[in-house]
Tab-separated table of C-alpha atoms and ligand atoms in Angstrom:
chain	number	residue	atom	x	y	z
A	1	MET	CA	0.000	0.000	0.000
A	2	ILE	CA	1.250	3.520	-0.826
A	3	ARG	CA	1.966	5.621	2.283
A	4	PRO	CA	-0.252	8.722	2.182
A	5	PRO	CA	1.026	12.210	3.101
A	6	PHE	CA	0.816	13.179	6.791
A	7	PHE	CA	-1.905	15.800	6.451
A	8	LEU	CA	-4.419	12.978	5.894
A	9	ALA	CA	-3.601	11.449	9.284
A	10	ARG	CA	-3.813	14.768	11.117
A	11	ARG	CA	-7.331	14.104	12.368
A	12	PHE	CA	-6.075	11.078	14.360
A	13	VAL	CA	-2.389	11.895	14.952
A	14	ALA	CA	-1.352	14.980	16.946
A	15	GLY	CA	1.768	15.664	14.881
A	16	GLU	CA	5.073	14.226	13.827
A	17	THR	CA	7.023	15.960	16.620
A	18	LEU	CA	6.852	16.230	20.426
A	19	PRO	CA	6.276	20.029	20.558
A	20	GLU	CA	3.237	19.635	18.284
A	21	ALA	CA	1.877	16.879	20.534
A	22	ILE	CA	2.416	18.946	23.709
A	23	GLU	CA	0.504	21.807	22.069
A	24	VAL	CA	-2.407	19.448	21.359
A	25	VAL	CA	-2.377	18.263	24.991
A	26	ARG	CA	-2.455	21.859	26.208
A	27	ARG	CA	-5.556	22.502	24.107
A	28	LEU	CA	-7.221	19.334	25.460
A	29	ASN	CA	-6.336	20.354	29.022
A	30	ASP	CA	-7.919	23.756	28.411
A	31	ARG	CA	-11.128	21.909	27.531
A	32	GLY	CA	-11.090	19.919	30.786
A	33	LEU	CA	-9.610	16.738	29.284
A	34	SER	CA	-6.464	14.949	30.428
A	35	ALA	CA	-4.243	13.002	28.048
A	36	SER	CA	-2.089	9.964	27.532
A	37	LEU	CA	0.752	10.625	25.097
A	38	ASP	CA	1.861	7.817	22.827
A	39	ILE	CA	4.965	7.785	20.620
A	40	LEU	CA	3.921	6.001	17.450
A	41	GLY	CA	5.889	2.936	16.430
A	42	GLU	CA	5.826	-0.805	17.033
A	43	ASN	CA	7.816	-3.962	16.380
A	44	VAL	CA	11.285	-2.422	16.715
A	45	LYS	CA	13.724	-5.296	16.219
A	46	ASP	CA	17.152	-3.660	16.186
A	47	PRO	CA	18.544	-3.372	19.775
A	48	ALA	CA	20.090	0.053	19.093
A	49	ALA	CA	16.742	1.332	17.778
A	50	VAL	CA	15.007	-0.138	20.852
A	51	ARG	CA	17.369	1.787	23.151
A	52	ALA	CA	16.661	4.938	21.167
A	53	ALA	CA	12.891	4.350	21.595
A	54	ARG	CA	13.391	3.791	25.339
A	55	ASP	CA	15.289	7.111	25.544
A	56	ASP	CA	12.485	8.804	23.590
A	57	TYR	CA	9.983	7.605	26.224
A	58	VAL	CA	12.204	9.033	28.980
A	59	GLY	CA	12.491	12.292	26.993
A	60	LEU	CA	8.703	12.373	26.730
A	61	LEU	CA	8.372	11.971	30.521
A	62	ASP	CA	10.876	14.823	30.958
A	63	GLU	CA	8.909	17.075	28.634
A	64	ILE	CA	5.623	16.351	30.448
A	65	ALA	CA	7.318	17.285	33.745
A	66	ARG	CA	8.948	20.391	32.243
A	67	THR	CA	5.806	21.753	30.599
A	68	GLY	CA	3.436	20.734	33.413
A	69	VAL	CA	0.760	19.424	31.031
A	70	ASP	CA	-1.830	17.017	32.442
A	71	SER	CA	-0.779	13.806	30.708
A	72	ASN	CA	0.535	10.344	31.435
A	73	ILE	CA	2.115	8.095	28.795
A	74	SER	CA	1.191	4.935	26.920
A	75	ILE	CA	3.952	2.604	25.741
A	76	LYS	CA	4.256	-0.486	23.553
A	77	LEU	CA	6.444	-3.392	24.639
A	78	THR	CA	7.370	-4.190	21.025
A	79	MET	CA	9.021	-0.746	20.965
A	80	LEU	CA	10.978	-1.737	24.070
A	81	GLY	CA	12.409	-4.939	22.594
A	82	LEU	CA	9.759	-7.635	23.129
A	83	ASP	CA	10.611	-9.068	19.691
A	84	VAL	CA	14.288	-9.159	20.656
A	85	GLY	CA	13.759	-10.985	23.974
A	86	GLU	CA	11.706	-10.790	27.173
A	87	ALA	CA	14.704	-10.144	29.454
A	88	PHE	CA	15.940	-7.310	27.205
A	89	CYS	CA	12.444	-5.829	27.114
A	90	GLU	CA	12.120	-6.032	30.906
A	91	GLU	CA	15.419	-4.135	31.361
A	92	ASN	CA	14.162	-1.341	29.114
A	93	LEU	CA	10.758	-1.331	30.768
A	94	HIS	CA	12.416	-0.782	34.169
A	95	VAL	CA	14.246	2.262	32.784
A	96	VAL	CA	10.959	3.816	31.599
A	97	LEU	CA	9.008	2.907	34.754
A	98	SER	CA	11.755	4.283	37.028
A	99	ALA	CA	11.721	7.529	35.028
A	100	GLY	CA	7.915	7.632	35.410
A	101	ARG	CA	8.191	7.091	39.152
A	102	GLU	CA	10.805	9.856	39.540
A	103	ARG	CA	8.573	12.284	37.644
A	104	ARG	CA	5.380	11.016	39.303
A	105	THR	CA	3.831	10.103	35.972
A	106	PHE	CA	1.763	6.996	35.350
A	107	VAL	CA	2.810	4.621	32.544
A	108	ARG	CA	0.242	2.485	30.702
A	109	ILE	CA	1.389	-0.565	28.754
A	110	ASP	CA	-0.765	-0.828	25.606
A	111	MET	CA	-1.885	-4.288	24.486
A	112	GLU	CA	-0.808	-5.420	21.029
A	113	GLY	CA	-1.712	-8.489	18.909
A	114	SER	CA	-2.567	-11.799	20.600
A	115	ARG	CA	0.896	-13.295	20.089
A	116	TYR	CA	2.098	-10.772	22.677
A	117	THR	CA	-0.736	-11.063	25.239
A	118	GLN	CA	0.852	-13.642	27.517
A	119	ALA	CA	4.315	-12.051	27.468
A	120	THR	CA	2.834	-8.592	28.095
A	121	LEU	CA	0.801	-9.768	31.093
A	122	ASP	CA	3.735	-11.803	32.462
A	123	LEU	CA	6.005	-8.772	32.289
A	124	PHE	CA	3.306	-6.539	33.756
A	125	HIS	CA	2.717	-8.818	36.760
A	126	ARG	CA	6.492	-9.017	37.290
A	127	VAL	CA	7.001	-5.234	37.426
A	128	LEU	CA	3.753	-4.302	39.199
A	129	PRO	CA	4.956	-4.952	42.790
A	130	ALA	CA	7.903	-2.569	42.314
A	131	TYR	CA	5.941	0.325	40.771
A	132	GLY	CA	2.365	-0.117	42.008
A	133	SER	CA	-0.848	1.186	40.519
A	134	ALA	CA	-2.215	4.293	42.267
A	135	SER	CA	-5.874	3.402	42.675
A	136	ASP	CA	-7.124	7.009	42.853
A	137	GLY	CA	-6.046	7.670	39.274
A	138	ARG	CA	-3.351	10.100	40.373
A	139	GLY	CA	0.370	9.649	40.860
A	140	ALA	CA	2.839	7.284	39.270
A	141	GLY	CA	2.634	3.537	38.767
A	142	VAL	CA	1.998	1.151	35.924
A	143	GLY	CA	-1.153	-0.176	34.259
A	144	VAL	CA	-2.098	-2.472	31.425
A	145	VAL	CA	-4.821	-3.011	28.810
A	146	ILE	CA	-7.381	-5.795	28.366
A	147	GLN	CA	-9.171	-6.472	25.060
A	148	SER	CA	-12.781	-7.689	25.293
A	149	TYR	CA	-12.562	-9.559	21.965
A	150	LEU	CA	-10.202	-12.172	23.464
A	151	TYR	CA	-11.785	-15.285	25.025
A	152	ARG	CA	-9.118	-15.297	27.727
A	153	SER	CA	-9.858	-11.813	29.082
A	154	ALA	CA	-12.282	-12.786	31.891
A	155	ALA	CA	-9.581	-14.897	33.537
A	156	ASP	CA	-6.981	-12.163	32.975
A	157	VAL	CA	-9.224	-9.526	34.584
A	158	GLN	CA	-9.809	-11.713	37.612
A	159	ARG	CA	-6.052	-12.045	38.175
A	160	LEU	CA	-5.500	-8.316	37.570
A	161	ASN	CA	-8.239	-7.367	40.048
A	162	GLU	CA	-6.667	-9.640	42.648
A	163	ALA	CA	-3.366	-7.809	42.077
A	164	ARG	CA	-5.169	-4.408	42.402
A	165	ALA	CA	-3.879	-3.486	38.954
A	166	ARG	CA	-5.100	-0.519	36.942
A	167	VAL	CA	-6.684	-1.773	33.727
A	168	ARG	CA	-7.790	0.035	30.570
A	169	LEU	CA	-10.621	-1.891	28.918
A	170	VAL	CA	-10.844	-1.792	25.091
A	171	LYS	CA	-12.595	-3.908	22.473
A	172	GLY	CA	-9.341	-4.704	20.638
A	173	ALA	CA	-7.905	-3.293	17.423
A	174	TYR	CA	-5.933	-6.124	15.807
A	175	LYS	CA	-7.062	-8.695	13.261
A	176	GLU	CA	-7.383	-11.891	15.295
A	177	PRO	CA	-8.391	-15.454	14.299
A	178	PRO	CA	-11.587	-17.092	15.682
A	179	GLU	CA	-9.427	-19.475	17.721
A	180	VAL	CA	-8.554	-16.634	20.123
A	181	ALA	CA	-11.142	-13.876	19.647
A	182	PHE	CA	-14.918	-13.478	19.264
A	183	PRO	CA	-15.606	-12.941	15.558
A	184	ALA	CA	-19.077	-11.406	16.169
A	185	ARG	CA	-19.444	-7.776	17.263
A	186	ASP	CA	-22.327	-8.642	19.652
A	187	ASP	CA	-20.125	-11.084	21.533
A	188	VAL	CA	-17.324	-8.519	21.770
A	189	ASN	CA	-19.825	-6.020	23.214
A	190	ARG	CA	-21.313	-8.548	25.646
A	191	SER	CA	-17.810	-9.435	26.813
A	192	TYR	CA	-17.004	-5.707	27.137
A	193	ASP	CA	-20.011	-5.157	29.429
A	194	GLU	CA	-19.144	-8.149	31.606
A	195	LEU	CA	-15.519	-7.078	31.978
A	196	MET	CA	-16.578	-3.482	32.656
A	197	ARG	CA	-18.740	-4.687	35.558
A	198	GLU	CA	-15.903	-6.830	36.967
A	199	LEU	CA	-13.469	-3.912	36.753
A	200	LEU	CA	-15.818	-1.332	38.230
A	201	ALA	CA	-16.893	-3.605	41.073
A	202	GLY	CA	-13.505	-5.128	41.916
A	203	GLY	CA	-10.724	-3.244	40.146
A	204	ALA	CA	-8.547	-0.217	40.812
A	205	TYR	CA	-9.521	2.969	38.975
A	206	PRO	CA	-10.333	1.250	35.644
A	207	ALA	CA	-10.321	3.134	32.361
A	208	ILE	CA	-13.351	2.485	30.178
A	209	ALA	CA	-11.895	3.173	26.737
A	210	THR	CA	-14.544	3.244	24.029
A	211	HIS	CA	-16.492	5.609	21.772
A	212	ASP	CA	-19.532	3.354	21.852
A	213	ASP	CA	-22.586	5.142	23.309
A	214	GLU	CA	-24.205	1.974	24.555
A	215	ARG	CA	-21.069	0.798	26.374
A	216	ILE	CA	-20.734	4.247	27.988
A	217	THR	CA	-24.391	4.323	29.052
A	218	ARG	CA	-24.149	0.846	30.555
A	219	THR	CA	-21.029	1.853	32.463
A	220	ARG	CA	-22.712	4.922	33.927
A	221	THR	CA	-25.856	2.972	34.816
A	222	PHE	CA	-23.901	0.176	36.519
A	223	ALA	CA	-21.788	2.668	38.480
A	224	ALA	CA	-24.878	4.596	39.598
A	225	GLU	CA	-26.685	1.389	40.671
A	226	ARG	CA	-23.681	0.283	42.719
A	227	GLY	CA	-23.006	3.708	44.209
A	228	ILE	CA	-19.586	3.854	42.526
A	229	PRO	CA	-18.591	7.543	42.284
A	230	VAL	CA	-17.515	9.038	38.947
A	231	SER	CA	-14.114	9.723	40.498
A	232	ALA	CA	-13.482	5.943	40.833
A	233	TYR	CA	-13.006	5.351	37.100
A	234	GLU	CA	-12.320	7.291	33.924
A	235	PHE	CA	-13.485	7.298	30.327
A	236	GLN	CA	-10.858	7.275	27.609
A	237	MET	CA	-11.157	8.040	23.911
A	238	LEU	CA	-8.805	8.442	20.988
A	239	TYR	CA	-7.633	11.814	19.733
A	240	GLY	CA	-9.895	13.046	16.944
A	241	ILE	CA	-12.750	10.608	17.587
A	242	ARG	CA	-16.092	11.783	19.052
A	243	ARG	CA	-14.687	15.068	20.298
A	244	ARG	CA	-18.068	16.453	21.339
A	245	LEU	CA	-18.826	13.375	23.445
A	246	GLN	CA	-15.444	13.749	25.190
A	247	GLU	CA	-16.321	17.295	26.203
A	248	THR	CA	-19.896	16.445	27.192
A	249	LEU	CA	-18.783	13.695	29.561
A	250	ALA	CA	-16.117	15.954	31.072
A	251	ALA	CA	-18.678	18.734	31.550
A	252	GLN	CA	-20.899	16.226	33.387
A	253	GLY	CA	-18.076	15.623	35.868
A	254	HIS	CA	-16.541	12.434	34.456
A	255	PRO	CA	-12.764	12.219	34.288
A	256	VAL	CA	-12.003	11.874	30.549
A	257	ARG	CA	-8.575	11.089	29.136
A	258	VAL	CA	-7.698	11.405	25.457
A	259	TYR	CA	-5.084	9.107	23.925
A	260	VAL	CA	-2.777	11.349	21.913
A	261	PRO	CA	-0.463	9.591	19.452
A	262	TYR	CA	2.359	11.415	17.696
A	263	GLY	CA	5.541	10.669	15.779
A	264	ARG	CA	6.829	9.905	12.344
A	265	ASP	CA	5.889	6.222	12.335
A	266	TRP	CA	2.136	6.909	12.190
A	267	PHE	CA	1.030	4.673	9.354
A	268	PRO	CA	0.077	1.385	11.186
A	269	TYR	CA	-1.962	3.342	13.777
A	270	PHE	CA	-3.650	5.404	11.068
A	271	TYR	CA	-4.437	2.242	9.122
A	272	ARG	CA	-6.105	0.612	12.179
A	273	ARG	CA	-8.317	3.716	12.619
A	274	LEU	CA	-9.324	3.610	8.944
A	275	ARG	CA	-10.112	-0.101	9.062
A	276	GLU	CA	-12.417	0.416	12.059
A	277	ARG	CA	-14.826	2.570	10.119
A	278	LYS	CA	-15.517	2.885	6.431
A	279	GLU	CA	-16.616	6.540	6.798
A	280	ASN	CA	-13.012	7.331	7.717
A	281	VAL	CA	-11.811	6.096	4.357
A	282	ALA	CA	-14.307	8.431	2.691
A	283	PHE	CA	-13.128	11.269	4.946
A	284	VAL	CA	-9.504	10.704	3.947
A	285	ALA	CA	-10.412	10.343	0.270
A	286	ARG	CA	-12.361	13.648	0.397
A	287	ASN	CA	-9.368	15.465	1.886
A	288	LEU	CA	-7.033	13.991	-0.683
A	289	PHE	CA	-9.345	15.185	-3.436
A	290	ARG	CA	-9.559	18.655	-1.860
A	291	GLU	CA	-5.766	19.010	-1.804
B	301	FDA	P1	-16.738	0.624	18.025
B	301	FDA	O1	-15.641	0.288	17.074
B	301	FDA	O2	-17.930	-0.266	18.070
B	301	FDA	O3	-17.197	2.105	17.732
B	301	FDA	C1	-18.294	2.730	18.370
B	301	FDA	C2	-18.521	4.093	17.739
B	301	FDA	O4	-17.386	4.928	17.979
B	301	FDA	C3	-18.638	4.075	16.220
B	301	FDA	O5	-19.954	3.817	15.814
B	301	FDA	C4	-18.167	5.459	15.862
B	301	FDA	O6	-19.171	6.405	16.114
B	301	FDA	C5	-17.052	5.693	16.841
B	301	FDA	N1	-15.737	5.231	16.313
B	301	FDA	C6	-15.054	4.123	16.687
B	301	FDA	N2	-13.889	4.022	16.019
B	301	FDA	C7	-13.848	5.094	15.208
B	301	FDA	C8	-12.886	5.550	14.273
B	301	FDA	N3	-11.748	4.896	14.022
B	301	FDA	N4	-13.165	6.698	13.613
B	301	FDA	C9	-14.298	7.389	13.831
B	301	FDA	N5	-15.248	6.988	14.707
B	301	FDA	C10	-15.018	5.862	15.382
B	301	FDA	N6	-6.811	-1.383	21.160
B	301	FDA	C11	-5.905	-2.368	21.412
B	301	FDA	O7	-5.992	-3.450	20.824
B	301	FDA	N7	-4.895	-2.134	22.318
B	301	FDA	C12	-4.781	-0.980	23.011
B	301	FDA	O8	-3.864	-0.827	23.819
B	301	FDA	C13	-5.740	0.048	22.752
B	301	FDA	N8	-5.675	1.248	23.394
B	301	FDA	C14	-6.722	2.142	23.268
B	301	FDA	C15	-6.758	3.292	24.054
B	301	FDA	C16	-7.869	4.120	24.006
B	301	FDA	C17	-7.910	5.328	24.885
B	301	FDA	C18	-8.970	3.811	23.140
B	301	FDA	C19	-10.190	4.660	23.098
B	301	FDA	C20	-8.906	2.705	22.331
B	301	FDA	C21	-7.786	1.870	22.365
B	301	FDA	N9	-7.707	0.761	21.552
B	301	FDA	C22	-6.750	-0.194	21.810
B	301	FDA	C23	-8.612	0.626	20.373
B	301	FDA	C24	-9.844	-0.194	20.659
B	301	FDA	O9	-9.489	-1.549	20.806
B	301	FDA	C25	-10.866	-0.073	19.512
B	301	FDA	O10	-10.287	-0.532	18.333
B	301	FDA	C26	-11.394	1.323	19.285
B	301	FDA	O11	-11.564	2.023	20.486
B	301	FDA	C27	-12.775	1.279	18.573
B	301	FDA	O12	-13.702	0.595	19.358
B	301	FDA	P2	-14.917	1.287	20.163
B	301	FDA	O13	-14.891	0.726	21.547
B	301	FDA	O14	-14.828	2.743	20.092
B	301	FDA	O15	-16.210	0.691	19.524
């Protein structure tokens, strides 16, 4: 596939550089939204490039501290050497988590394709005791992501709740075979609702990450029924998607965090966002035509 010019990705990607991304976060903060900054890139296989990515994450933490913006960070273990080896990845992960702890900034480990699920959770459970997971949503610590399309996720959530881990719940963005993931959208949604209830009732400051109105309504209803305050969980959405809904929820008193990706390696992320919704392809095509 031909790589399109960056301006087409601008709706979903904050910029190709860190200063552009910080500017976007400032604007979100002004609108009552917090952020999670993500350096785009995945599957880095050269050890020198992995160390450079690790240093970029530390640089990002420095810049958040220096500018005082309200943002934590999201990281990918395949940028920290998971394809090179688990021990190598763990070393690099410690460097990033220590930097997060020193700067009092929370670090979320994104979840990638199913071939990485077990290794990601193993590494997460290994580092969790050293860095913790602030359960009030503030402060440093480490968290992870669970995808409702995977059959295994109910068991994973149970173990994470027992460990008092902070979990972001998503539907899942990768193309997975029916051996590991629900092929039908209804099943993915049903699983999402079940996991949401488990996390709200027994987890530590879960993040309900979705743009799906029905999932959001069910979350609010369940929390209200159980007397769970809005400050005990947060909603998360992606930069550029359902912006009005983000602001509406924030105005109603819900903590809302926007995932803000930036960097030069934006194509795989952009492609996942296009694949999720055919209207996005039309949107990009219209802009291309306009230029
Ligand atoms: P769904 O796809 O059913 O969409 C519901 C509605 O939201 C749509 O009808 C539309 O209105 C809107 N919408 C959704 N996607 C859109 C798009 N691309 N463009 C425009 N409108 C759109 N995945 C993963 O595998 N690992 C991870 O670590 C993360 N991390 C992550 C963080 C955050 C903060 C979010 C919000 C999402 C992720 N994801 C993720 C992605 C997630 O798995 C999923 O692919 C997307 O959130 C889309 O699913 P929805 O829950 O929004 O529902």
